[in-house]
PDB file of C-alpha atoms in Angstrom:
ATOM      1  CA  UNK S   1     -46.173 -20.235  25.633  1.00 44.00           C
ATOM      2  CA  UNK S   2     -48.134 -17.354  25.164  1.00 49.00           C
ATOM      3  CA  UNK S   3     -45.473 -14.545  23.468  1.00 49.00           C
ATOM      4  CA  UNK S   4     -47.128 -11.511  25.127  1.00 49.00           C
ATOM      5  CA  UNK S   5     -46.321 -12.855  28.288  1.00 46.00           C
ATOM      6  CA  UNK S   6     -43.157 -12.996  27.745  1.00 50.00           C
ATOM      7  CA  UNK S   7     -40.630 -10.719  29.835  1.00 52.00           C
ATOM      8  CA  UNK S   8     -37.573  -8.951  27.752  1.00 53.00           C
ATOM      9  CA  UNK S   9     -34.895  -9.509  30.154  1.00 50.00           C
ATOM     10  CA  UNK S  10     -32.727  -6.305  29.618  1.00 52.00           C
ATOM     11  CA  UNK S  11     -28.822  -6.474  31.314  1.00 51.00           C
ATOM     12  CA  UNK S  12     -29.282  -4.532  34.504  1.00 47.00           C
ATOM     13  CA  UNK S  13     -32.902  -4.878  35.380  1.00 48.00           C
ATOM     14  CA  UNK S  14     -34.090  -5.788  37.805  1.00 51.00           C
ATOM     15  CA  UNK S  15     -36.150  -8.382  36.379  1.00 51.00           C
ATOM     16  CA  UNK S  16     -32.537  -9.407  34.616  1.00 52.00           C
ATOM     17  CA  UNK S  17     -31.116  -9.702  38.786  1.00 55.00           C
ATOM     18  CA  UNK S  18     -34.247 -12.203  39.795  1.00 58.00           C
ATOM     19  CA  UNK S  19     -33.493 -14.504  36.569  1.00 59.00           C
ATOM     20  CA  UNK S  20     -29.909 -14.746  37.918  1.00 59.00           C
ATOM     21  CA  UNK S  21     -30.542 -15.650  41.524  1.00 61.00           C
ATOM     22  CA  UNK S  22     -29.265 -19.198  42.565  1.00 62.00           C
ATOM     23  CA  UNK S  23     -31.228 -21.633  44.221  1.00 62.00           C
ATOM     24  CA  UNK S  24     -29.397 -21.135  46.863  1.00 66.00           C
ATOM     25  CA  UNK S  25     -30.421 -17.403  47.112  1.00 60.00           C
ATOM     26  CA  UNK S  26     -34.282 -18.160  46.885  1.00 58.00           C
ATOM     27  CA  UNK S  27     -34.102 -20.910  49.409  1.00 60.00           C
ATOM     28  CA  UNK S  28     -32.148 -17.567  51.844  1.00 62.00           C
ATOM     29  CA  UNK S  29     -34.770 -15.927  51.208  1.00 57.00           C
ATOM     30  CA  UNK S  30     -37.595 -18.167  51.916  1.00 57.00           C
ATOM     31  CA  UNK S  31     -36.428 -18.493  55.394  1.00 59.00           C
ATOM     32  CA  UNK S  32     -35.061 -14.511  55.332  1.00 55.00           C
ATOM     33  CA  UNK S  33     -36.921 -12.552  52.523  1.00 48.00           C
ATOM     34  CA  UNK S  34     -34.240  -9.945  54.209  1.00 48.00           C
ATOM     35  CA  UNK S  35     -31.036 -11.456  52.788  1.00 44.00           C
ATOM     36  CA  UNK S  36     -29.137 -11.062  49.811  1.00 42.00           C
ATOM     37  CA  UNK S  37     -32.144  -9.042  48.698  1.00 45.00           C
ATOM     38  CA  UNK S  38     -31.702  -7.380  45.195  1.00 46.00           C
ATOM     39  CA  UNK S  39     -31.696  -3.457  45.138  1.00 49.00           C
ATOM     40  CA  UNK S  40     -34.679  -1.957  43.343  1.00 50.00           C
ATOM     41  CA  UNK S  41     -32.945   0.397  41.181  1.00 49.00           C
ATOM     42  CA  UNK S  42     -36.308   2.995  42.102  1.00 50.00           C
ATOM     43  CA  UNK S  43     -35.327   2.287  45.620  1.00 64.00           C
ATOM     44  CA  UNK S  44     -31.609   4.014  45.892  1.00 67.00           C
ATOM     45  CA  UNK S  45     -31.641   7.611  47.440  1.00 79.00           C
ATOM     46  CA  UNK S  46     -30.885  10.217  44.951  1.00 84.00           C
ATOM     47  CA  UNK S  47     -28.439  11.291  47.618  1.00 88.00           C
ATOM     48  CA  UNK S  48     -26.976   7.961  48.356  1.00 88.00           C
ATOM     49  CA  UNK S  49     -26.279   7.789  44.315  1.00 88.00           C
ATOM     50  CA  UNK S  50     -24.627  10.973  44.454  1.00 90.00           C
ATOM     51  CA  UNK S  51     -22.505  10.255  47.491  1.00 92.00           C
ATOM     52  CA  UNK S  52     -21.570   7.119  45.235  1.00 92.00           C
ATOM     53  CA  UNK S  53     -20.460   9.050  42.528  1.00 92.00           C
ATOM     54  CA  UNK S  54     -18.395  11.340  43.856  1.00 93.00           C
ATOM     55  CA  UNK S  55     -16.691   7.902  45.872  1.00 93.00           C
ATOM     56  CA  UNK S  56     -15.781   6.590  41.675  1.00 94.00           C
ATOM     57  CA  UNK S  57     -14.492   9.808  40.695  1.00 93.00           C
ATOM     58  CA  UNK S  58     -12.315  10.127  43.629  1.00 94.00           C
ATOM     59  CA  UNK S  59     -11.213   6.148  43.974  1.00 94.00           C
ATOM     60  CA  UNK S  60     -10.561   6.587  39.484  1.00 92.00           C
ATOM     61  CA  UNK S  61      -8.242   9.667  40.371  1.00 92.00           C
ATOM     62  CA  UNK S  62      -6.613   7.516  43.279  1.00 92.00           C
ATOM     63  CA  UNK S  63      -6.285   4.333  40.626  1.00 89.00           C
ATOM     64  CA  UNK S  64      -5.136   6.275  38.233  1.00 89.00           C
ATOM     65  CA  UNK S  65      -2.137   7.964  40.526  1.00 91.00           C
ATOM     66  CA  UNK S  66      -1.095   4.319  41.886  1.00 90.00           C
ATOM     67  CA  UNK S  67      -2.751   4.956  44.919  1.00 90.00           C
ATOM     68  CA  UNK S  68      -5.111   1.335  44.461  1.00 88.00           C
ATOM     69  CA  UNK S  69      -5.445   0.105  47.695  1.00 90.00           C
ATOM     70  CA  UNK S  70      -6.983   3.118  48.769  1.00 92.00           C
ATOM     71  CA  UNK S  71      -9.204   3.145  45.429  1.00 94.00           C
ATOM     72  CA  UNK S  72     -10.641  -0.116  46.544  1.00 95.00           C
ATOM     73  CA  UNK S  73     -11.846   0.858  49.812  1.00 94.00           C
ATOM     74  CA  UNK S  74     -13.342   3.907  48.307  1.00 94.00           C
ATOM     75  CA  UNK S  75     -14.887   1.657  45.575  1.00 95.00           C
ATOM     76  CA  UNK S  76     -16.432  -0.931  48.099  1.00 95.00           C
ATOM     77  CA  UNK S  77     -17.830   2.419  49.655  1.00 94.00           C
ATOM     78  CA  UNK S  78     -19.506   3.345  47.027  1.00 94.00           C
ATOM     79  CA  UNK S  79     -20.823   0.181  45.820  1.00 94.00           C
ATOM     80  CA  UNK S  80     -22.194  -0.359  49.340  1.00 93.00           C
ATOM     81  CA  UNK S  81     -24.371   3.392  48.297  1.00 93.00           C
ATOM     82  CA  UNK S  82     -25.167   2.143  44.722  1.00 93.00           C
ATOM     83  CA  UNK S  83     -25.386  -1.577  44.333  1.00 92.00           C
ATOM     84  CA  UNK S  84     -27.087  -1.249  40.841  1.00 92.00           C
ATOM     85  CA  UNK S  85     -23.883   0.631  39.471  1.00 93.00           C
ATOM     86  CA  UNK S  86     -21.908  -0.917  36.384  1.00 94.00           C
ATOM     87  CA  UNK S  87     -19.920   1.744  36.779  1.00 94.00           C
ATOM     88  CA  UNK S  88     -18.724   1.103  40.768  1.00 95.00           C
ATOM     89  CA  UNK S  89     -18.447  -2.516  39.766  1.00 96.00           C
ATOM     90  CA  UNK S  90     -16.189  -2.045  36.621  1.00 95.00           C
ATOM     91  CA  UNK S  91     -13.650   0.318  38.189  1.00 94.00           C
ATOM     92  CA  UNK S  92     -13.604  -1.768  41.057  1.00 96.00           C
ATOM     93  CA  UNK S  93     -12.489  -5.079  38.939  1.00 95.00           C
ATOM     94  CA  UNK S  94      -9.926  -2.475  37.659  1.00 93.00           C
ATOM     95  CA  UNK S  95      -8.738  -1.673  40.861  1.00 94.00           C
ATOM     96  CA  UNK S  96      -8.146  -4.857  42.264  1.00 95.00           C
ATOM     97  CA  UNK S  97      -7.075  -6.854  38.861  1.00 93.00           C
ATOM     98  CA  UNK S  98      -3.911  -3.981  39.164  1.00 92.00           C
ATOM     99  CA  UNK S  99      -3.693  -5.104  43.128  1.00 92.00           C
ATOM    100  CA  UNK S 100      -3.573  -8.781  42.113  1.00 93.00           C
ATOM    101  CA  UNK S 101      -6.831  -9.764  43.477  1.00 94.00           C
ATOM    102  CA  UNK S 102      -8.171 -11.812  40.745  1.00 94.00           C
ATOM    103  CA  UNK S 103     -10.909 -13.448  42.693  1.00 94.00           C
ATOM    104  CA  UNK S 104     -12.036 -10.417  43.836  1.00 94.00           C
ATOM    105  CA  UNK S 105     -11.696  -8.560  40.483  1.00 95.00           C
ATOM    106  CA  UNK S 106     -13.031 -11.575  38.787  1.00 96.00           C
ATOM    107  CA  UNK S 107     -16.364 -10.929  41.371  1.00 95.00           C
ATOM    108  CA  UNK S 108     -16.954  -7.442  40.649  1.00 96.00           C
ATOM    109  CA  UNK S 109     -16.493  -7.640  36.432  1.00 96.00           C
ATOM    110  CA  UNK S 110     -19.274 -10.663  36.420  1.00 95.00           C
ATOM    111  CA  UNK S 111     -21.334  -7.931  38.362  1.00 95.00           C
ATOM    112  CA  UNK S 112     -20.780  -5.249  35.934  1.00 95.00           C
ATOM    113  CA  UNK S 113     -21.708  -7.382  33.371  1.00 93.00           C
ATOM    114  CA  UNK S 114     -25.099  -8.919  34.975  1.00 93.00           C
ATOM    115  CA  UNK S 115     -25.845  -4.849  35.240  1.00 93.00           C
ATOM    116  CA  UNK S 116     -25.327  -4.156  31.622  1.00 91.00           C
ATOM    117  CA  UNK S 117     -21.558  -2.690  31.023  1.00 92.00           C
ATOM    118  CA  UNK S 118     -19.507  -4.253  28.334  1.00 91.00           C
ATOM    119  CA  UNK S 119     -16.526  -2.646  28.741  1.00 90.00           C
ATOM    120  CA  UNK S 120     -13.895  -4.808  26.856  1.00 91.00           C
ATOM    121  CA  UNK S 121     -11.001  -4.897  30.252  1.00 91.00           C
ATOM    122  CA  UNK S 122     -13.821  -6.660  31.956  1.00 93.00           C
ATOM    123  CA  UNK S 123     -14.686  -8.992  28.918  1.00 94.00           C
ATOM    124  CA  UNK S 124     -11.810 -10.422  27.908  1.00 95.00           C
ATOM    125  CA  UNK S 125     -10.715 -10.735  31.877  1.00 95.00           C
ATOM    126  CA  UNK S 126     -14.061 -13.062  32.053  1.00 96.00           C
ATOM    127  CA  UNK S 127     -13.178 -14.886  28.705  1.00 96.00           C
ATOM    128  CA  UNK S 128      -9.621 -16.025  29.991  1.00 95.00           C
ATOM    129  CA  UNK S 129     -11.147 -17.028  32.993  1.00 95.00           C
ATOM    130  CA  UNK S 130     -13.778 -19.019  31.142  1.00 95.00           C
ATOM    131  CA  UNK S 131     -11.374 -20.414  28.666  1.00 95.00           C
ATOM    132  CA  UNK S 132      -8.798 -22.133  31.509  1.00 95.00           C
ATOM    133  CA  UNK S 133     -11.706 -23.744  33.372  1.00 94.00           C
ATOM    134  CA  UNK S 134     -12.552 -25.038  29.448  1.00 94.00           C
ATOM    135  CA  UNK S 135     -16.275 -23.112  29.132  1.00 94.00           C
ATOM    136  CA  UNK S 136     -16.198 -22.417  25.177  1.00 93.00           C
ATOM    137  CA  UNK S 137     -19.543 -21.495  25.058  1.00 92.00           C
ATOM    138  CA  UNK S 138     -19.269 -18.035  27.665  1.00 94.00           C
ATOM    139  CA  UNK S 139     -16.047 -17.401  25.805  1.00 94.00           C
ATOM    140  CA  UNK S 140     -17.546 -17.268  22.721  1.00 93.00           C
ATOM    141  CA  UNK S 141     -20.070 -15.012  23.938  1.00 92.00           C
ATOM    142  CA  UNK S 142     -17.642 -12.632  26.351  1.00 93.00           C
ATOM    143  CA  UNK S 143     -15.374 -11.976  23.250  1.00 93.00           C
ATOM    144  CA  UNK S 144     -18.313 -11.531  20.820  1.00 91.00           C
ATOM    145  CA  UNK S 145     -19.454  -9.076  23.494  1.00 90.00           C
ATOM    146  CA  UNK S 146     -15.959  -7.386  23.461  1.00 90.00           C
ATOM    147  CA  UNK S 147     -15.369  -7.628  20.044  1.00 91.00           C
ATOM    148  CA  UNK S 148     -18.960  -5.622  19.490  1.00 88.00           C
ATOM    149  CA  UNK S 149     -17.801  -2.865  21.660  1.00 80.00           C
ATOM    150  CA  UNK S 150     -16.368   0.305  19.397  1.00 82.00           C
ATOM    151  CA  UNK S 151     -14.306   0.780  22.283  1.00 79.00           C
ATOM    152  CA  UNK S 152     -12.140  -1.906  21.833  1.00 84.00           C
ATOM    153  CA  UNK S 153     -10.380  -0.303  19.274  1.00 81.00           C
ATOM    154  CA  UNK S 154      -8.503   1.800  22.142  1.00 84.00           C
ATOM    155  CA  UNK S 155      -7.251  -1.492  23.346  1.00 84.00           C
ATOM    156  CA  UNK S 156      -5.252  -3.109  20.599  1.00 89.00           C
ATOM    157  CA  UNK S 157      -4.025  -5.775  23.272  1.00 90.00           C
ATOM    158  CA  UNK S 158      -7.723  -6.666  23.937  1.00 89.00           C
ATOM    159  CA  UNK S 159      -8.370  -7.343  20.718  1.00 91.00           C
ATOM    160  CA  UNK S 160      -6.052  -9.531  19.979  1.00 93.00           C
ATOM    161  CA  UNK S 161      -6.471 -11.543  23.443  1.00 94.00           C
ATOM    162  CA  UNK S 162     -10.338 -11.493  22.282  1.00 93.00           C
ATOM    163  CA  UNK S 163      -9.447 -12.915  19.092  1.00 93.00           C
ATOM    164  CA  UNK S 164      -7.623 -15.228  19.985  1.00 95.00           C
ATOM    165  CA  UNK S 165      -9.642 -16.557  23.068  1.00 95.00           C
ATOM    166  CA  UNK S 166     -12.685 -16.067  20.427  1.00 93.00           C
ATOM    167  CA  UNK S 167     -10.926 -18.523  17.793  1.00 94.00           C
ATOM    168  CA  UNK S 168      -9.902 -20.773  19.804  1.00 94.00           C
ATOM    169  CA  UNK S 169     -13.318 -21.799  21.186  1.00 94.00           C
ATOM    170  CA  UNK S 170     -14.930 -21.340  18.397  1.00 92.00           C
ATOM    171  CA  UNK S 171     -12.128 -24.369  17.005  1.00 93.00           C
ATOM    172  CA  UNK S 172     -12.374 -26.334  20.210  1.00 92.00           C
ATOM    173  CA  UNK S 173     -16.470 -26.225  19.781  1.00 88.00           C
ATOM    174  CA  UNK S 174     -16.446 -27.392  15.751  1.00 89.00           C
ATOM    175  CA  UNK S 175     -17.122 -24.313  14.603  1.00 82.00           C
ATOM    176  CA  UNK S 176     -14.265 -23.462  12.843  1.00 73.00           C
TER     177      UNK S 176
END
């Protein structure tokens, strides 16, 4: 290996995006280069990013005044606009972890993350998901993430869910 030629993969890059694509994905695009194409962040329209902004703020005020449902479609707006958003994707697993759509809010917090937040809400969501299907290692890692994050000190509940996910693996994999 020659270590100039090595790529730093940064969370959110798009470089990050293409080391995350499935099998799957590639073969897609090998017969449709068109599909499930990844969102060059150089390619959005200043206008179109804009447009997706003011969708967050207004779907966040709607959240925030138990008005979810319409948050959501506001949110699915605006990450149509801004695919490359952490942002869009975070308040959307918000959104519909409130309106009991786990799968869905599940979907949009593991695409915040692959775009670089680490918000801890998300986090420790994708930790207890990872610890019931018994995957110690991304555990580990969510709640160290979480953990990290000076923000988690606003959230005294998802601290202690962190730690306790965190210790817990960290038992069930020898290390403690």
């Amino acid at each position: 290996i020659i270590p100039h030629a090595l790529i730093e993969l940064s969370p959110g890059s798009s470089v990050f995006q293409r080391a995350l694509t499935t099998v799957e994905q590639i073969k897609a695009q090998a017969v449709d280069p068109d599909s499930q194409r990844v969102v060059e962040s150089e390619e959005i329209d200043p206008q179109r990013s804009a447009q997706a902004l003011k969708l967050y703020t207004q779907a966040r005020t709607m959240r925030q005044t138990g008005r979810g449902t319409d948050a959501i479609g506001l949110l699915d707006q605006a990450a149509r606009l801004d695919p490359n958003s952490a942002s869009i994707q975070r308040e959307l697993g918000n959104a519909l972890i409130i309106s009991n759509d786990r799968v869905g809010a599940m979907s949009a917090f593991e695409r915040a993350i692959e775009l670089g937040d680490r918000s801890p809400r998300g986090l420790v969501h994708l930790a207890s998901q990872a610890s019931s299907r018994g995957d110690d290692n991304r555990v580990i890692w969510l709640t160290t993430q979480a953990l990290d994050n000076n923000s988690i000190s606003n959230h005294p509940m998802a601290r202690s869910i962190a730690s306790v996910l965190l210790g817990t693996s960290e038992i069930k994999s020898g290390y403690l």
